[in-house]
CSV table of C-alpha atoms and ligand atoms in Angstrom, one decimal:
chain,number,residue,atom,x,y,z
A,1357,MET,CA,32.7,29.0,83.6
A,1358,GLN,CA,35.3,31.8,83.6
A,1359,THR,CA,37.7,29.8,85.9
A,1360,PRO,CA,37.3,26.5,87.5
A,1361,PHE,CA,39.3,27.6,90.6
A,1362,GLU,CA,37.7,29.2,93.7
A,1363,TYR,CA,38.2,29.3,97.4
A,1364,ARG,CA,35.7,27.5,99.7
A,1365,ASP,CA,36.2,28.1,103.4
A,1366,GLY,CA,39.6,29.5,102.7
A,1367,SER,CA,40.9,26.5,100.7
A,1368,MET,CA,41.3,26.4,96.9
A,1369,PHE,CA,39.1,24.1,94.9
A,1370,CYS,CA,39.4,23.1,91.3
A,1371,GLU,CA,35.8,22.2,90.3
A,1372,ASP,CA,34.7,20.2,93.3
A,1373,VAL,CA,38.1,18.9,94.4
A,1374,GLU,CA,40.2,20.5,97.1
A,1375,VAL,CA,43.5,21.1,95.4
A,1376,GLU,CA,45.5,20.4,98.6
A,1377,ARG,CA,44.3,16.8,98.5
A,1378,ILE,CA,45.8,16.4,95.1
A,1379,ALA,CA,49.1,18.0,96.2
A,1380,ALA,CA,49.2,15.8,99.3
A,1381,ALA,CA,48.5,12.6,97.4
A,1382,GLU,CA,50.6,13.2,94.3
A,1383,GLY,CA,53.4,15.4,95.6
A,1384,THR,CA,54.6,18.6,94.0
A,1385,PRO,CA,55.2,20.2,91.6
A,1386,VAL,CA,52.1,19.0,90.0
A,1387,TYR,CA,50.0,20.3,87.1
A,1388,LEU,CA,46.2,20.1,87.2
A,1389,TYR,CA,43.6,20.8,84.6
A,1390,SER,CA,39.8,21.1,84.8
A,1391,ALA,CA,38.1,19.0,82.2
A,1392,SER,CA,34.9,21.0,82.3
A,1393,ALA,CA,36.7,24.3,81.8
A,1394,ILE,CA,38.5,22.9,78.7
A,1395,ARG,CA,35.3,21.5,77.3
A,1396,GLY,CA,33.5,24.8,78.0
A,1397,ARG,CA,36.1,26.9,76.2
A,1398,PHE,CA,36.0,24.6,73.2
A,1399,ARG,CA,32.2,24.8,73.1
A,1400,GLU,CA,32.4,28.6,73.2
A,1401,TYR,CA,34.2,28.5,69.8
A,1402,ASP,CA,32.1,25.7,68.4
A,1403,GLU,CA,28.8,27.2,69.3
A,1404,ALA,CA,29.7,30.7,68.2
A,1405,LEU,CA,30.4,29.2,64.7
A,1406,SER,CA,27.3,27.0,64.6
A,1407,GLY,CA,25.5,27.3,61.2
A,1408,VAL,CA,28.6,28.2,59.3
A,1409,PRO,CA,30.9,25.4,57.9
A,1410,HIS,CA,33.8,25.3,60.3
A,1411,ARG,CA,36.3,23.3,62.2
A,1412,VAL,CA,38.0,24.3,65.5
A,1413,CYS,CA,41.4,22.7,65.3
A,1414,TYR,CA,42.9,22.8,68.8
A,1415,ALA,CA,46.6,23.7,68.7
A,1416,VAL,CA,48.2,20.6,70.3
A,1417,LYS,CA,51.4,22.5,71.1
A,1418,ALA,CA,49.6,24.3,73.9
A,1419,ASN,CA,49.0,21.1,75.9
A,1420,GLY,CA,49.4,17.8,74.3
A,1421,ASN,CA,48.5,15.5,77.2
A,1422,LEU,CA,46.7,12.4,75.7
A,1423,SER,CA,43.7,12.8,78.1
A,1424,VAL,CA,43.3,16.5,77.2
A,1425,LEU,CA,43.4,15.6,73.5
A,1426,ARG,CA,40.9,12.8,74.0
A,1427,LEU,CA,38.4,15.0,75.7
A,1428,LEU,CA,38.7,17.5,72.9
A,1429,ALA,CA,38.4,14.8,70.3
A,1430,GLU,CA,35.2,13.6,72.0
A,1431,ALA,CA,33.9,17.2,72.0
A,1432,GLY,CA,34.4,17.3,68.2
A,1433,ALA,CA,37.6,19.2,67.9
A,1434,GLY,CA,40.0,18.9,65.0
A,1435,PHE,CA,43.7,19.4,65.7
A,1436,ASP,CA,46.5,21.8,64.6
A,1437,ILE,CA,49.8,20.0,64.7
A,1438,VAL,CA,53.4,21.1,64.1
A,1439,SER,CA,55.3,17.8,64.1
A,1440,GLY,CA,55.1,14.0,63.5
A,1441,GLY,CA,55.1,13.6,67.3
A,1442,GLU,CA,52.0,15.7,67.6
A,1443,LEU,CA,50.3,13.7,64.9
A,1444,TYR,CA,51.3,10.5,66.8
A,1445,ARG,CA,49.7,11.9,70.0
A,1446,VAL,CA,46.5,12.9,68.3
A,1447,THR,CA,46.1,9.5,66.7
A,1448,LYS,CA,46.9,7.8,70.1
A,1449,ALA,CA,44.3,9.9,71.7
A,1450,GLY,CA,41.6,8.9,69.3
A,1451,GLY,CA,41.6,12.1,67.2
A,1452,GLU,CA,40.8,11.6,63.5
A,1453,ALA,CA,43.5,12.4,61.0
A,1454,ALA,CA,40.8,13.9,58.7
A,1455,GLY,CA,40.5,16.7,61.2
A,1456,VAL,CA,44.2,17.6,61.3
A,1457,VAL,CA,45.9,20.6,59.8
A,1458,PHE,CA,49.7,20.5,59.8
A,1459,ALA,CA,51.6,23.8,60.2
A,1460,GLY,CA,55.2,24.7,60.7
A,1461,VAL,CA,58.2,26.1,58.7
A,1462,GLY,CA,60.3,23.0,58.9
A,1463,LYS,CA,58.3,19.9,58.1
A,1464,THR,CA,60.6,17.0,57.3
A,1465,ARG,CA,60.2,14.5,54.5
A,1466,ASP,CA,59.3,11.8,57.1
A,1467,GLU,CA,56.7,13.9,58.8
A,1468,ILE,CA,55.1,14.8,55.5
A,1469,GLU,CA,54.9,11.2,54.4
A,1470,MET,CA,53.5,10.2,57.8
A,1471,ALA,CA,50.8,12.9,57.5
A,1472,LEU,CA,50.0,11.9,53.9
A,1473,GLU,CA,49.7,8.2,54.8
A,1474,ALA,CA,47.5,9.1,57.8
A,1475,GLY,CA,45.2,11.2,55.5
A,1476,ILE,CA,45.2,14.5,57.3
A,1477,HIS,CA,42.9,17.3,56.2
A,1478,SER,CA,45.5,19.8,54.9
A,1479,PHE,CA,49.0,21.2,55.1
A,1480,ASN,CA,49.5,24.8,55.9
A,1481,CYS,CA,52.7,25.5,53.8
A,1482,GLU,CA,55.2,28.1,54.6
A,1483,SER,CA,57.5,28.1,51.5
A,1484,GLU,CA,57.4,27.1,47.8
A,1485,ALA,CA,60.1,24.5,48.4
A,1486,GLU,CA,57.8,22.8,51.0
A,1487,ILE,CA,54.9,22.9,48.5
A,1488,ALA,CA,57.1,21.2,45.9
A,1489,LEU,CA,58.2,18.5,48.3
A,1490,ILE,CA,54.7,17.8,49.4
A,1491,ALA,CA,53.5,17.6,45.8
A,1492,ALA,CA,56.3,15.2,44.9
A,1493,LEU,CA,55.8,12.9,47.9
A,1494,ALA,CA,52.0,12.9,47.5
A,1495,ALA,CA,52.3,12.1,43.7
A,1496,ARG,CA,54.6,9.2,44.6
A,1497,LEU,CA,52.1,7.8,47.0
A,1498,GLY,CA,49.3,8.3,44.5
A,1499,LYS,CA,47.7,10.9,46.6
A,1500,GLN,CA,46.7,14.6,46.4
A,1501,ALA,CA,47.3,16.8,49.3
A,1502,SER,CA,45.1,19.7,50.2
A,1503,VAL,CA,47.3,22.8,50.6
A,1504,ALA,CA,46.8,26.2,52.2
A,1505,VAL,CA,49.6,28.7,52.0
A,1506,ARG,CA,50.3,30.4,55.3
A,1507,VAL,CA,50.1,34.1,54.4
A,1508,ASN,CA,52.0,36.7,56.2
A,1509,PRO,CA,49.5,39.6,56.1
A,1510,ASP,CA,51.9,42.1,57.6
A,1511,VAL,CA,49.7,43.0,60.5
A,1512,ASP,CA,51.2,43.8,63.9
A,1513,ALA,CA,49.8,41.6,66.6
A,1514,GLU,CA,51.1,44.0,69.2
A,1515,THR,CA,52.1,41.1,71.5
A,1516,HIS,CA,55.4,39.9,72.9
A,1517,PRO,CA,58.1,39.9,70.2
A,1518,TYR,CA,58.8,36.2,70.7
A,1519,ILE,CA,55.2,35.2,70.0
A,1520,SER,CA,54.4,37.8,67.3
A,1521,THR,CA,54.6,36.2,63.8
A,1522,GLY,CA,52.7,38.2,61.3
A,1523,LEU,CA,55.2,40.9,60.3
A,1524,LYS,CA,57.4,40.9,57.2
A,1525,GLU,CA,60.5,40.3,59.2
A,1526,HIS,CA,59.2,37.1,60.7
A,1527,LYS,CA,60.2,33.6,59.5
A,1528,PHE,CA,56.6,32.5,59.3
A,1529,GLY,CA,54.4,32.4,56.2
A,1530,ILE,CA,54.8,34.0,52.8
A,1531,ASN,CA,54.4,37.7,52.2
A,1532,ILE,CA,50.8,38.6,51.1
A,1533,SER,CA,52.1,40.5,48.1
A,1534,GLU,CA,53.8,37.3,46.7
A,1535,ILE,CA,51.0,34.8,47.3
A,1536,GLU,CA,49.2,35.0,43.9
A,1537,GLN,CA,52.5,34.2,42.1
A,1538,VAL,CA,53.1,31.3,44.5
A,1539,TYR,CA,49.7,29.8,43.7
A,1540,GLU,CA,50.3,30.3,40.0
A,1541,ARG,CA,53.6,28.5,40.1
A,1542,ALA,CA,52.0,25.6,42.0
A,1543,ARG,CA,49.1,25.3,39.5
A,1544,GLY,CA,50.7,22.5,37.5
A,1545,LEU,CA,51.7,20.3,40.4
A,1546,ALA,CA,49.8,17.0,40.3
A,1547,GLY,CA,50.2,16.1,44.0
A,1548,VAL,CA,48.5,19.2,45.5
A,1549,ARG,CA,45.2,21.0,45.5
A,1550,MET,CA,45.7,24.7,46.2
A,1551,GLU,CA,42.4,25.2,48.0
A,1552,GLY,CA,43.0,27.1,51.2
A,1553,VAL,CA,44.6,30.2,52.7
A,1554,ALA,CA,45.9,30.4,56.2
A,1555,CYS,CA,47.4,32.8,58.7
A,1556,HIS,CA,48.4,33.1,62.3
A,1557,ILE,CA,49.8,36.5,63.3
A,1558,GLY,CA,50.8,35.9,66.9
A,1559,SER,CA,49.7,34.6,70.2
A,1560,GLN,CA,48.3,36.1,73.4
A,1561,LEU,CA,46.4,38.9,71.7
A,1562,LEU,CA,44.1,40.6,74.2
A,1563,ASP,CA,42.8,42.9,71.5
A,1564,THR,CA,41.3,41.0,68.6
A,1565,SER,CA,41.3,43.9,66.1
A,1566,PRO,CA,44.6,42.8,64.5
A,1567,LEU,CA,43.1,39.4,64.0
A,1568,ILE,CA,40.0,40.9,62.3
A,1569,GLU,CA,42.3,43.1,60.1
A,1570,ALA,CA,44.3,40.0,59.0
A,1571,ALA,CA,41.0,38.2,58.2
A,1572,LYS,CA,39.9,41.1,56.0
A,1573,ARG,CA,43.1,41.0,54.1
A,1574,LEU,CA,42.8,37.2,53.6
A,1575,VAL,CA,39.2,37.4,52.4
A,1576,GLU,CA,40.3,39.9,49.8
A,1577,LEU,CA,43.1,37.6,48.8
A,1578,VAL,CA,40.7,34.7,48.5
A,1579,GLU,CA,38.7,36.7,46.0
A,1580,ARG,CA,41.8,37.6,44.0
A,1581,LEU,CA,42.8,33.9,43.9
A,1582,ARG,CA,39.3,32.8,42.8
A,1583,ALA,CA,39.4,35.4,40.0
A,1584,ARG,CA,42.5,33.6,38.8
A,1585,GLY,CA,40.6,30.3,38.8
A,1586,PHE,CA,41.7,28.8,42.1
A,1587,ALA,CA,38.8,27.1,43.9
A,1588,ILE,CA,39.6,28.3,47.4
A,1589,LYS,CA,37.4,26.5,50.0
A,1590,TYR,CA,39.2,27.0,53.3
A,1591,LEU,CA,40.1,30.0,55.3
A,1592,ASP,CA,42.2,29.2,58.3
A,1593,LEU,CA,42.6,32.1,60.7
A,1594,GLY,CA,45.0,30.4,63.1
A,1595,GLY,CA,44.9,30.9,66.9
A,1596,GLY,CA,46.1,33.7,69.0
A,1597,ILE,CA,43.3,34.9,71.3
A,1598,GLY,CA,44.9,35.7,74.6
A,1599,VAL,CA,43.8,35.1,78.2
A,1600,PRO,CA,44.0,37.4,81.2
A,1601,TYR,CA,47.1,36.5,83.1
A,1602,LYS,CA,47.0,39.6,85.3
A,1603,PRO,CA,44.0,40.5,87.4
A,1604,ASP,CA,43.3,43.6,85.4
A,1605,ASP,CA,44.0,42.2,81.9
A,1606,ALA,CA,40.9,42.5,79.7
A,1607,ARG,CA,39.3,39.2,78.7
A,1608,PRO,CA,39.0,39.0,74.9
A,1609,ASP,CA,35.4,38.5,73.8
A,1610,VAL,CA,35.7,35.2,71.8
A,1611,ALA,CA,32.0,35.1,70.7
A,1612,GLY,CA,32.1,38.8,69.6
A,1613,PHE,CA,35.3,38.2,67.6
A,1614,LEU,CA,33.8,35.1,65.9
A,1615,ALA,CA,30.6,37.0,65.1
A,1616,ALA,CA,32.8,39.7,63.4
A,1617,ILE,CA,34.5,37.0,61.4
A,1618,ARG,CA,31.2,35.4,60.4
A,1619,GLU,CA,30.0,38.7,59.2
A,1620,LEU,CA,33.2,39.1,57.1
A,1621,VAL,CA,33.0,35.8,55.3
A,1622,LYS,CA,29.2,35.4,55.0
A,1623,GLU,CA,29.0,36.1,51.3
A,1624,HIS,CA,32.1,34.2,50.4
A,1625,GLY,CA,31.2,30.5,50.8
A,1626,LEU,CA,34.2,29.5,52.8
A,1627,THR,CA,34.8,26.8,55.4
A,1628,LEU,CA,36.4,28.5,58.5
A,1629,LEU,CA,39.2,26.9,60.4
A,1630,PHE,CA,40.6,28.2,63.7
A,1631,GLU,CA,43.6,26.9,65.6
A,1632,PRO,CA,43.2,28.1,69.2
A,1633,GLY,CA,45.5,26.7,71.8
A,1634,ARG,CA,46.0,29.0,74.8
A,1635,SER,CA,42.4,30.3,75.0
A,1636,ILE,CA,41.1,26.7,75.3
A,1637,VAL,CA,43.5,25.4,78.0
A,1638,ALA,CA,45.4,28.1,79.8
A,1639,GLU,CA,42.8,29.1,82.4
A,1640,ALA,CA,41.8,25.5,83.0
A,1641,GLY,CA,45.2,24.8,84.5
A,1642,ALA,CA,47.4,25.5,87.5
A,1643,LEU,CA,50.9,24.4,88.6
A,1644,VAL,CA,50.9,23.6,92.3
A,1645,THR,CA,54.2,24.0,94.2
A,1646,ARG,CA,55.4,23.8,97.8
A,1647,VAL,CA,57.4,26.4,99.6
A,1648,LEU,CA,60.8,25.0,100.6
A,1649,TYR,CA,62.5,27.9,102.2
A,1650,ARG,CA,62.1,31.6,102.8
A,1651,LYS,CA,65.4,33.3,102.4
A,1652,PRO,CA,66.2,36.9,103.2
A,1653,GLY,CA,68.1,38.7,100.5
A,1654,THR,CA,69.5,42.3,100.3
A,1655,GLY,CA,66.5,44.5,100.2
A,1656,LYS,CA,64.1,41.6,99.3
A,1657,GLU,CA,63.2,38.1,100.2
A,1658,PHE,CA,63.3,34.9,98.2
A,1659,MET,CA,60.6,32.4,98.4
A,1660,VAL,CA,62.2,29.2,97.3
A,1661,VAL,CA,59.7,26.7,95.9
A,1662,ASP,CA,59.9,23.2,94.4
A,1663,ALA,CA,58.7,24.2,90.9
A,1664,ALA,CA,61.2,25.9,88.6
A,1665,MET,CA,61.8,27.1,85.1
A,1666,THR,CA,62.0,23.4,84.2
A,1667,GLU,CA,58.2,23.1,84.9
A,1668,LEU,CA,57.1,26.5,83.7
A,1669,ILE,CA,59.6,28.4,81.4
A,1670,ARG,CA,57.3,31.3,80.5
A,1671,PRO,CA,58.5,33.7,83.2
A,1672,ALA,CA,62.2,33.0,82.3
A,1673,LEU,CA,61.7,33.1,78.5
A,1674,TYR,CA,59.2,36.0,78.1
A,1675,GLY,CA,59.2,37.7,81.4
A,1676,ALA,CA,55.6,36.4,81.6
A,1677,TYR,CA,53.4,37.1,84.5
A,1678,HIS,CA,51.5,34.4,86.3
A,1679,GLU,CA,49.3,34.9,89.4
A,1680,ILE,CA,50.7,33.0,92.4
A,1681,VAL,CA,48.3,32.3,95.2
A,1682,PRO,CA,48.3,30.2,98.3
A,1683,LEU,CA,46.2,27.0,98.3
A,1684,ARG,CA,45.0,28.0,101.8
A,1685,LYS,CA,44.4,31.6,102.8
A,1686,SER,CA,47.3,32.4,105.1
A,1687,ARG,CA,46.6,32.6,108.9
A,1688,VAL,CA,49.6,35.0,109.3
A,1689,PRO,CA,48.5,38.5,108.6
A,1690,GLY,CA,50.3,40.9,106.3
A,1691,THR,CA,52.2,40.4,103.0
A,1692,VAL,CA,55.8,40.0,101.9
A,1693,THR,CA,57.4,41.2,98.7
A,1694,ALA,CA,59.4,38.4,97.3
A,1695,ASP,CA,61.0,36.8,94.2
A,1696,VAL,CA,59.5,33.3,93.8
A,1697,VAL,CA,62.4,31.1,92.7
A,1698,GLY,CA,63.0,27.5,92.0
A,1699,PRO,CA,65.9,25.1,92.7
A,1700,VAL,CA,67.5,25.3,89.3
A,1701,CYS,CA,71.0,26.8,89.0
A,1702,GLU,CA,70.2,29.8,86.8
A,1703,SER,CA,69.4,33.3,87.8
A,1704,ALA,CA,66.6,33.2,85.2
A,1705,ASP,CA,65.0,30.5,87.3
A,1706,PHE,CA,62.1,32.5,88.7
A,1707,LEU,CA,58.3,32.3,88.6
A,1708,ALA,CA,57.7,35.8,89.8
A,1709,LYS,CA,59.8,38.9,90.7
A,1710,GLY,CA,59.2,41.4,93.3
A,1711,ARG,CA,55.7,40.0,93.9
A,1712,GLU,CA,53.6,41.0,96.9
A,1713,LEU,CA,52.4,37.7,98.4
A,1714,PRO,CA,50.6,36.6,101.5
A,1715,GLN,CA,52.7,35.1,104.3
A,1716,VAL,CA,53.0,31.6,102.9
A,1717,MET,CA,55.3,29.5,105.1
A,1718,PRO,CA,57.7,26.6,104.2
A,1719,GLY,CA,55.7,23.4,103.8
A,1720,GLU,CA,52.6,25.3,102.5
A,1721,TYR,CA,51.4,25.1,99.0
A,1722,MET,CA,50.9,27.8,96.3
A,1723,ALA,CA,49.3,27.6,92.9
A,1724,VAL,CA,50.8,29.2,89.8
A,1725,MET,CA,47.7,30.1,87.8
A,1726,THR,CA,46.8,30.2,84.1
A,1727,ALA,CA,49.3,27.5,83.5
A,1728,GLY,CA,47.3,25.1,81.4
A,1729,ALA,CA,48.9,26.3,78.1
A,1730,TYR,CA,52.6,26.2,77.2
A,1731,GLY,CA,53.4,24.9,80.7
A,1732,TRP,CA,54.1,21.1,81.0
A,1733,VAL,CA,54.7,20.8,77.2
A,1734,ALA,CA,57.7,23.1,77.4
A,1735,SER,CA,59.1,21.5,80.5
A,1736,SER,CA,62.6,20.0,80.6
A,1737,ASN,CA,64.8,17.6,82.5
A,1738,TYR,CA,67.5,20.3,83.1
A,1739,ASN,CA,69.3,19.8,86.3
A,1740,ALA,CA,68.1,16.1,86.1
A,1741,ARG,CA,64.7,17.1,87.3
A,1742,PRO,CA,62.0,14.5,86.6
A,1743,ARG,CA,59.1,16.1,84.9
A,1744,ALA,CA,56.0,16.8,87.0
A,1745,ALA,CA,52.8,14.7,87.2
A,1746,GLU,CA,49.7,15.9,85.4
A,1747,VAL,CA,46.2,15.5,86.9
A,1748,LEU,CA,42.8,15.9,85.3
A,1749,VAL,CA,39.9,17.1,87.5
A,1750,GLU,CA,36.3,16.5,86.6
A,1751,GLY,CA,33.5,17.4,89.1
A,1752,SER,CA,34.5,15.7,92.3
A,1753,GLU,CA,36.8,13.2,90.7
A,1754,TRP,CA,40.4,13.5,89.7
A,1755,ARG,CA,43.0,11.2,88.1
A,1756,VAL,CA,46.6,11.2,87.2
A,1757,VAL,CA,46.9,11.5,83.5
A,1758,ARG,CA,50.7,11.5,83.5
A,1759,ARG,CA,52.8,10.0,86.2
A,1760,ARG,CA,55.6,12.0,87.6
A,1761,GLU,CA,58.8,10.8,85.9
A,1762,THR,CA,61.1,8.5,87.8
A,1763,TYR,CA,64.9,8.6,88.0
A,1764,GLU,CA,65.0,5.4,85.8
A,1765,GLU,CA,63.1,7.3,83.1
A,1766,LEU,CA,65.6,10.1,83.3
A,1767,ILE,CA,68.4,7.9,82.0
A,1768,ARG,CA,66.3,5.8,79.6
A,1769,GLY,CA,68.1,5.3,76.3
A,1770,GLU,CA,71.5,6.2,77.7
A,1771,GLU,CA,74.5,3.9,78.0
B,2580,LLP,N1,48.5,28.2,65.0
B,2580,LLP,C1,49.9,28.4,64.8
B,2580,LLP,C2,50.4,28.3,63.4
B,2580,LLP,C3,50.7,28.7,65.8
B,2580,LLP,O1,52.0,29.0,65.6
B,2580,LLP,C4,50.2,28.8,67.1
B,2580,LLP,C5,51.0,29.1,68.3
B,2580,LLP,C6,48.8,28.5,67.3
B,2580,LLP,C7,48.0,28.2,66.2
B,2580,LLP,C8,48.2,28.6,68.7
B,2580,LLP,O2,48.2,29.9,69.2
B,2580,LLP,P1,47.4,30.3,70.5
B,2580,LLP,O3,45.9,30.2,70.3
B,2580,LLP,O4,47.8,29.3,71.6
B,2580,LLP,O5,47.8,31.6,70.8
B,2580,LLP,N2,55.1,29.4,74.1
B,2580,LLP,C9,54.4,30.7,73.9
B,2580,LLP,C10,53.4,30.6,72.8
B,2580,LLP,C11,53.9,30.2,71.5
B,2580,LLP,C12,52.8,30.1,70.4
B,2580,LLP,C13,53.3,29.4,69.2
B,2580,LLP,N3,52.3,29.3,68.2
B,2580,LLP,C14,53.9,31.2,75.2
B,2580,LLP,O6,54.0,30.5,76.2
B,2580,LLP,O7,53.3,32.3,75.3
């Protein structure tokens, strides 16, 4: 399934559910996700790796809804986490700690202890100070942590600067030229086993060749480390495969990419780990919004909708493009060029700029597409806006997997 969304008789469906029914029943803005699409994307990874030791660790940060995590856990996914909160979510959703890798430059002592006690698979470490802290905490608990150092392979991901991470100037990882010395210095630490190498060079890569280049550099590094006596077992290549947001964006060939990686590692006896987020959930999701007003501006029009940067920050933060389409094919002929804006008091509060759209009228619904990743998870209560509901669709069934926030929840914990 390339996308779970299609028009039937002029009305948009997600799987076998008419999206307008969800919007009418639950109100807007509302996020919806297709369970089959998410499962299908996960299987694409898993099946392309069958026969090689591997684990696909879904990046929880992309969409951490418990029901999404549960369905991935049931499909056999491991999880890539970046905080204690994400570990808590994974555990609550029935995910096994033994399938969890923990990434991030700023793990706190409490988070490390929580992960050690839970018995996660491994830590992807980003500095020597962090390795030392993990070693000390693990030794105190009578444990030994499996550690991979996140390598910065100095490969340009050629993506948006805010989501590019694999160059020397970035805060992530340790430069590839320093790695061997880092492992040597960690050799004597009782609380850690230095048995992996990891990297993640950026996100939303439509061209997978930088990922393959990074993998090559890491496989060479593995052999150099082995020559020094380190029993490296795991190669974690991170996430990063992009999705087509624009109609003419090329769709990366996940199976082809994984076949290339299999080829690269086949003589090296490594267990492969991947941490895909966006490519699993982005296209499975949409944000549905209602048009509130159409407002003429100078030389353009504003379409004011009830979703805002608080629901989907990607356009404001990265100038990201999301397709916006009406739930019902418009009866009014012609198009309008408009900025699609939300109610938040910021000029950066837009979902699209100068977009040619059909004649959608106030009261009608639109869907912001490819919003299943980095959408709801990055939403906020700015302007005291309750966060949107989330709905999971499966076949002809749908259910609310997170209620819309209430005003009472907005002030919870305050005096
Ligand atoms: N592994 C690590 C270490 C990461 O930092 C990330 C994403 C992933 C895996 C998952 O990457 P993916 O497969 O989703 O590309 N908010 C931004 C994206 C931030 C990505 C952060 N790290 C956006 O909306 O585009």
